[in-house]
Coordinates of C-alpha atoms in Angstrom, one line a residue:
X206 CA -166.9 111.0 34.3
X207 CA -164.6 108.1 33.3
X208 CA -166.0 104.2 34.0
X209 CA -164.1 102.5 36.0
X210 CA -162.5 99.7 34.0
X211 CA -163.4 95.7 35.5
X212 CA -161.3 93.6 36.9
X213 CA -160.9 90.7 34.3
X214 CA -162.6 87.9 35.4
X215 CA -160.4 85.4 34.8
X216 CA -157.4 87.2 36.7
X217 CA -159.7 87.1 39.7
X218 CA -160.5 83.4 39.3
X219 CA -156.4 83.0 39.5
X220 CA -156.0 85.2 42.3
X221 CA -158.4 83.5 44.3
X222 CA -157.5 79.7 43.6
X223 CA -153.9 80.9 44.3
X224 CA -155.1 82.6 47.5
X225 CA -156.9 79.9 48.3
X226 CA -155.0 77.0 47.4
X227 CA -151.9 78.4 49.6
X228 CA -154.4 78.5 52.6
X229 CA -155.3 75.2 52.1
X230 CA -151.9 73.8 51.5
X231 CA -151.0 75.4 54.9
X232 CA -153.6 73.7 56.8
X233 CA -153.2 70.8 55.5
X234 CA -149.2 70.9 56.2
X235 CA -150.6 72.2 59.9
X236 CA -153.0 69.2 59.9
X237 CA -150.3 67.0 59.6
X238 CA -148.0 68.2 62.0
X239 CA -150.6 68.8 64.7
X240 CA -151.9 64.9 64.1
X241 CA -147.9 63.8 64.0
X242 CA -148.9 62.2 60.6
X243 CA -145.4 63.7 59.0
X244 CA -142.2 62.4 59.4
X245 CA -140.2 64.5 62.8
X246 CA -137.1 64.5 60.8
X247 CA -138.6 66.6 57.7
X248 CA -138.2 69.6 59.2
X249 CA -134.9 68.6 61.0
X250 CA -131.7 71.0 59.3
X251 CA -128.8 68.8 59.3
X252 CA -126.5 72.3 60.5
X253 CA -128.1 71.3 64.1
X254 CA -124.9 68.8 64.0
X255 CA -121.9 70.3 64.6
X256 CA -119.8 71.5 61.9
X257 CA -116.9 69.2 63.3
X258 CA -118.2 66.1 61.7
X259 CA -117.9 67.6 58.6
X260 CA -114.2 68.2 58.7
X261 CA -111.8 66.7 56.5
X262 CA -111.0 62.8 58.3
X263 CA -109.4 61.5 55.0
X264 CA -106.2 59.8 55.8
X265 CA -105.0 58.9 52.2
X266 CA -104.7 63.2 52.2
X267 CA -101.3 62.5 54.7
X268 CA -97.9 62.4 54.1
X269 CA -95.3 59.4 55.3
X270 CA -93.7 61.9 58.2
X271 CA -93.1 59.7 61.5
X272 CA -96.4 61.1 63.1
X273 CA -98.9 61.1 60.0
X274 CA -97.8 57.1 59.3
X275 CA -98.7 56.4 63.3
X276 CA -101.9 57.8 62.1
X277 CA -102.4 55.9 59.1
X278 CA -102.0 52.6 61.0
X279 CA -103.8 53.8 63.5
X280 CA -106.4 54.4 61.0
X281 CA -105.6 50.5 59.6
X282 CA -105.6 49.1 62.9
X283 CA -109.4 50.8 63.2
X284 CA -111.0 49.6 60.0
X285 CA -108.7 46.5 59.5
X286 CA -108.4 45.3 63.3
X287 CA -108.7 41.4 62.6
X288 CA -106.6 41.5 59.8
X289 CA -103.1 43.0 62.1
X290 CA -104.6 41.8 66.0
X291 CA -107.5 39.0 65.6
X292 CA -107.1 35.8 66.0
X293 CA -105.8 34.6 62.6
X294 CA -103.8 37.1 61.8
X295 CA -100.6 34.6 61.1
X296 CA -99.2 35.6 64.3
X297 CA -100.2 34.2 67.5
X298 CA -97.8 36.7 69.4
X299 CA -100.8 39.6 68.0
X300 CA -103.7 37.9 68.8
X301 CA -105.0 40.3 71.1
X302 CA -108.2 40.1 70.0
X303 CA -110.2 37.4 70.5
X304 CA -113.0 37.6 67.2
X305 CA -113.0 39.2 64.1
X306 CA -115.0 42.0 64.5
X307 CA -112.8 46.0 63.8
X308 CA -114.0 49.1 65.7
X309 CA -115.7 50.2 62.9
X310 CA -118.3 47.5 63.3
X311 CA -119.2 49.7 66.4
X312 CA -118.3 52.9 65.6
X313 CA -119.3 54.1 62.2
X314 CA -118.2 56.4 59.7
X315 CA -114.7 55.2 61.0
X316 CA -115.8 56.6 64.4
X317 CA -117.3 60.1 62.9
X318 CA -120.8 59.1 62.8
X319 CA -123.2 61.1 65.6
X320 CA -125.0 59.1 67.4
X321 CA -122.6 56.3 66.8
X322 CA -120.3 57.0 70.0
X323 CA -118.3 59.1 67.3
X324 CA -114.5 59.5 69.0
X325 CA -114.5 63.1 67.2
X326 CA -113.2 64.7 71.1
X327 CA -112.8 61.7 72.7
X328 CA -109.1 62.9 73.3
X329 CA -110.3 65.7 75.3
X330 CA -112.7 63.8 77.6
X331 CA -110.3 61.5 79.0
X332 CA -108.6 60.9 81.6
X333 CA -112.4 60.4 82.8
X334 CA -113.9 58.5 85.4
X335 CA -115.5 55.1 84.6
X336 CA -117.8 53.8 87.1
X337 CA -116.9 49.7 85.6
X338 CA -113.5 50.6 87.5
X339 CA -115.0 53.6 89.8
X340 CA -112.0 55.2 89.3
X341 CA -110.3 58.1 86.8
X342 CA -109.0 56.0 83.7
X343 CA -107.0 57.3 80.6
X344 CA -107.5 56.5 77.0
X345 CA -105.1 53.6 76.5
X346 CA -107.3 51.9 79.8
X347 CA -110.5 52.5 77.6
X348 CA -109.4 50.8 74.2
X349 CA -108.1 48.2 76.4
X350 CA -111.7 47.7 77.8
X351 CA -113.0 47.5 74.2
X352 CA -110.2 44.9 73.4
X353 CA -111.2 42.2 76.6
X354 CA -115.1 43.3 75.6
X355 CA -116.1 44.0 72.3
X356 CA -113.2 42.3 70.9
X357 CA -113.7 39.9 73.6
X358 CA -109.8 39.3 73.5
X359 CA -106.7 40.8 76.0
X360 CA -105.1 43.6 76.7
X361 CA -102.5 45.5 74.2
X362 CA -99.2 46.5 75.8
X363 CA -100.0 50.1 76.8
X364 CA -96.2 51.0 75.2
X365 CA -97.0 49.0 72.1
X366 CA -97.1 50.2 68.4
X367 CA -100.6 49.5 67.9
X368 CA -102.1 51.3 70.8
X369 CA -100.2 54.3 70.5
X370 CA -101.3 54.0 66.7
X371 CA -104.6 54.1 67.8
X372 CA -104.0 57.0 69.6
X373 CA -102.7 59.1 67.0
X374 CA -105.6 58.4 65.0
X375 CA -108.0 59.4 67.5
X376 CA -105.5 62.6 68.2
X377 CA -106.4 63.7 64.8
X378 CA -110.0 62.9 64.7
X379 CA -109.9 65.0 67.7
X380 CA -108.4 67.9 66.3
X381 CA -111.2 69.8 65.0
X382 CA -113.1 69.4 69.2
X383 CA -113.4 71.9 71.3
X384 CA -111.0 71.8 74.3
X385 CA -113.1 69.8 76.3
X386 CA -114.3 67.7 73.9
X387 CA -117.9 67.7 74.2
X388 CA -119.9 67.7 71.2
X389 CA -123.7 67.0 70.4
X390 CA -124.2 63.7 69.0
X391 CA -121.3 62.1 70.9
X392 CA -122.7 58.5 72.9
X393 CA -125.8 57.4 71.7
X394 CA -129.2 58.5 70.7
X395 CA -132.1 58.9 73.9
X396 CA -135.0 56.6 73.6
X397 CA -138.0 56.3 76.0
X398 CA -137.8 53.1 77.7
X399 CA -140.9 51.3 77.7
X400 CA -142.3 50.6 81.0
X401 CA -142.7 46.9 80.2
X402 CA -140.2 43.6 79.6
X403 CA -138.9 43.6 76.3
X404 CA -141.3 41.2 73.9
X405 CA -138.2 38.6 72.5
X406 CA -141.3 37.4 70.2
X407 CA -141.8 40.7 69.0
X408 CA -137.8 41.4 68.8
X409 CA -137.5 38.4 66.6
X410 CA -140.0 39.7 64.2
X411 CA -138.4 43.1 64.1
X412 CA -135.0 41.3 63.3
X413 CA -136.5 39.2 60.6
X414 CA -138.2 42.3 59.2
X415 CA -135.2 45.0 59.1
X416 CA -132.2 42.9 60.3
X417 CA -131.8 39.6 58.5
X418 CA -130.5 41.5 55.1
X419 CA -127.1 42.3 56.9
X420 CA -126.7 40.3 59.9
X421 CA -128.6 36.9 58.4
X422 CA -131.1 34.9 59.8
X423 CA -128.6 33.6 62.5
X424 CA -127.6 36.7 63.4
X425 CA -123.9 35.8 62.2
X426 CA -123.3 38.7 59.7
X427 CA -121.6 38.9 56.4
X428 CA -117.8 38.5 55.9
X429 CA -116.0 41.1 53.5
X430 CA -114.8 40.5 50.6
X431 CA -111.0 40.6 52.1
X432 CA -111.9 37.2 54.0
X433 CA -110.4 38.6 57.6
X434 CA -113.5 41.0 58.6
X435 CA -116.6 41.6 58.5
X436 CA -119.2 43.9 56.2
X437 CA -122.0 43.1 58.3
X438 CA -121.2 42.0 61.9
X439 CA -122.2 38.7 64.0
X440 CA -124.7 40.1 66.9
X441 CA -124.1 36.5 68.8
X442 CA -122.3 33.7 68.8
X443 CA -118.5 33.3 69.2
X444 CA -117.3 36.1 66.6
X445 CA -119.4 38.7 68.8
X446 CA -118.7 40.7 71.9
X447 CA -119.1 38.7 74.8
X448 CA -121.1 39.5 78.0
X449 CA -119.3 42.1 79.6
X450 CA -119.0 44.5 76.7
X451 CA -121.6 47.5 77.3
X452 CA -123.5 46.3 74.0
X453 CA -124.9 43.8 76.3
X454 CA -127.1 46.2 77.9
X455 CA -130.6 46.4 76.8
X456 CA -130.7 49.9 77.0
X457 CA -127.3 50.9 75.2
X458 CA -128.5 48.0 72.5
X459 CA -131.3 50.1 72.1
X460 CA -130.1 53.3 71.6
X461 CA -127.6 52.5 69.3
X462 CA -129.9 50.6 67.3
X463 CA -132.3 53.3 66.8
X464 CA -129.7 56.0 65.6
X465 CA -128.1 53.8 63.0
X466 CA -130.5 50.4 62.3
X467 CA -131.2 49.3 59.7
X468 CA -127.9 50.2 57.7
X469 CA -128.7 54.1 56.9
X470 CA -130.4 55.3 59.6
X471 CA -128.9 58.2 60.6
X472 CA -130.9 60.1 64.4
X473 CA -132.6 62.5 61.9
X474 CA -134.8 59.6 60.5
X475 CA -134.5 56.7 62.7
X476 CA -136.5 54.0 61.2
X477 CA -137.5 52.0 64.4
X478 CA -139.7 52.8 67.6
X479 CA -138.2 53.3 70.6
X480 CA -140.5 50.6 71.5
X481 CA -139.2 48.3 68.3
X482 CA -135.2 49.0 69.6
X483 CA -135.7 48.3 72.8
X484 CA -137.5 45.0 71.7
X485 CA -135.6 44.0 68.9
X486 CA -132.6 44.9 71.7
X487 CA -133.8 42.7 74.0
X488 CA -134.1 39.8 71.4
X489 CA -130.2 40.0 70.7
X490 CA -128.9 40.1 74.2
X491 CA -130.9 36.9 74.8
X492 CA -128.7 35.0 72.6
X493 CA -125.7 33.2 73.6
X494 CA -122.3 34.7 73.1
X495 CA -118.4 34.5 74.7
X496 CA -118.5 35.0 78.5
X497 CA -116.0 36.9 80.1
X498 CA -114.1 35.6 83.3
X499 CA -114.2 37.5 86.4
X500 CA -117.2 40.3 85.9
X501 CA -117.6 40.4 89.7
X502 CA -115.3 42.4 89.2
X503 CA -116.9 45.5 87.4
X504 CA -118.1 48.3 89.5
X505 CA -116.6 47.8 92.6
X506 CA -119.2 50.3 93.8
X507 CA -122.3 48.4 92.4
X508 CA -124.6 51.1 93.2
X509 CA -122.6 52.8 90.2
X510 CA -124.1 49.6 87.9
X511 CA -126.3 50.6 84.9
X512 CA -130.0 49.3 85.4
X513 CA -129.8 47.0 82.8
X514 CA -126.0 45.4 83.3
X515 CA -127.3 41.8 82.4
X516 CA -125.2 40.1 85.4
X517 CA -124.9 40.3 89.2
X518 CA -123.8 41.6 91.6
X519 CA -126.4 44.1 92.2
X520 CA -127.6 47.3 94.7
X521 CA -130.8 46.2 94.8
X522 CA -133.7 43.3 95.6
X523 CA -133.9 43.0 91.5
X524 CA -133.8 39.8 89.7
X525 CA -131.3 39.1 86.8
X526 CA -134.0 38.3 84.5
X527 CA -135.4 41.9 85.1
X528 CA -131.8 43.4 84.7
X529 CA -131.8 41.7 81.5
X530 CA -135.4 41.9 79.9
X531 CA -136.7 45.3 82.2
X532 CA -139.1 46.3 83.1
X533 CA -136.6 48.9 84.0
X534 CA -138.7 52.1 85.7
X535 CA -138.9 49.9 89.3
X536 CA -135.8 49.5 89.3
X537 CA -134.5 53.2 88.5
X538 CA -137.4 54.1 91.3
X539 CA -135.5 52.2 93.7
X540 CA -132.0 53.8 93.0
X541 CA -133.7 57.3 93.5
X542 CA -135.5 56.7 96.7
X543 CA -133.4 54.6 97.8
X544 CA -130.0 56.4 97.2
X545 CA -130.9 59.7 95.8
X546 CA -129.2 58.1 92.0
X547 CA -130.8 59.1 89.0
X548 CA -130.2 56.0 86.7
X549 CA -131.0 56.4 83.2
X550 CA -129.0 53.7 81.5

């Protein structure tokens, strides 16, 4: 009878501490997820964004025909807007707008950043209705609303140069969109609004913590190095948006800050809290910026108003302080039980 040969020892020992080891490696990866000890965005794919912001958006690629040099200033007008509309431009005829922030202060990526209200199909969704005018509004309308608010300036002529510039460009950041133009990662990121007032102690902190590097410990921002713009933008004071824009809004601040704050942040690995945006939010809108005339005017069906617009008139039996600082739930309560609206802005 032959004797069975024995395993060697030693290849048993590996077997086993490989066995082994891989078992304990996978609980202890399971440990972590269950407990919420690893960071949600290490398992996030970037494919779950839509191909279409990786397209080709390079301008310099484009020849000088009539349409592609609309384009190009278009494109100029966008990352450059002080420097061809703001208020020292050399050219007081221009001055439509009214500080020296460019839309790429707001929207990043040169408006292809999600979460960043990207314009990658904002062709597609307009006309669209507006509840600030309650009524169906086209494109040129909406950059003009950006131009009296965030710009905190005046309207460009709707046959001008520069607006239908700005329209090319968006034509061809659009042109990669599906027909209607919805794609994910368009607006802003969803937080949980705390059930609470914003903490503006607790806001300051956060801005001193992640904020002051760009923005400065006034809030004022950092100018580029071509003198008319700006690298970092002011969050108050005179070179801001004023009071009307949508920024304004606790809960938009919010949002947008914890998608792309601090500088980097993209929505797969938001550095903030939902609780820390909303505060940190909070603590911006309380400084002082321009005012806009004649906000009475916006929504001229107020029950339309989002919960946290920061100024009268109102729907509802709600303060101004709580439109501005929350808390926000009794407020979107009363909407739903009181005209079947479900509020979440």
């Amino acid at each position: 009878m032959t004797k069975k040969r024995a395993y060697p020892f030693h290849k048993l020992t590996s077997v086993l501490l490989t066995c082994f080891g891989g078992i304990f490696v996978l609980a202890a990866l399971v440990t972590l997820l269950f407990f919420d000890a690893l960071p949600k965005d290490l398992m996030t794919n970037a494919s779950d964004i839509p191909d279409v912001y990786y397209m080709n958006y390079d301008v310099s690629a484009l020849d000088n025909s009539e349409t592609n040099t609309s384009i190009k200033y278009g494109y100029e007008l966008f990352i450059n807007t002080p420097k061809y509309i703001g208020p020292e431009n050399g050219n007081q005829n221009m001055a439509y707008a009214g500080n020296k922030l460019a839309c790429k202060n707001c929207h990043l990526h040169n408006g292809t950043k999600p979460y960043s209200a990207p314009l990658i199909g904002i062709i597609q969704r307009f006309p669209q209705f507006r509840g600030r005018e309650n009524k169906i509004g086209t494109i040129q309308e909406r950059i003009n609303g950006c131009m009296e608010r965030s710009m905190n300036g005046h309207i460009l002529p709707v046959d001008g140069k520069e607006i239908k510039a700005l329209v090319a460009y968006l034509e061809w950041l659009s042109r990669y969109a599906p027909k209607d133009g919805n794609i994910e990662g368009k607006g802003f990121l969803k937080i949980d609004v705390p059930n609470r007032a914003v903490n503006p102690e607790k806001g300051k902190q956060i801005f001193q913590t992640h904020c002051i590097v760009c923005h400065g410990k006034d809030g004022q921002g950092v100018m580029a190095s071509n003198g008319f713009s700006y690298e970092y933008p002011p969050l108050w004071g005179s070179n801001s948006f004023n009071n009307g824009a949508g920024m304004t809004r606790v809960i938009t601040a919010a949002q947008f800050i914890k998608g792309n704050m601090p500088f980097g942040t993209t929505y797969s690995a938001p550095v903030l809290t939902d609780e820390e945006a909303y505060d940190v939010a909070g603590y911006i809108n309380m400084q002082q910026r321009p005012e806009k005339l004649n906000l009475e005017k916006d929504f001229p069906d107020i029950k339309k108003k989002p919960v946290s617009t920061p100024y009268p008139p109102y729907a509802d039996p709600f303060s101004v302080e709580q439109h501005k600082k929350g808390p926000f739930q009794p407020i979107i309560k009363f909407y739903k039980d009181s005209f079947n609206i479900t509020k979440t802005k």
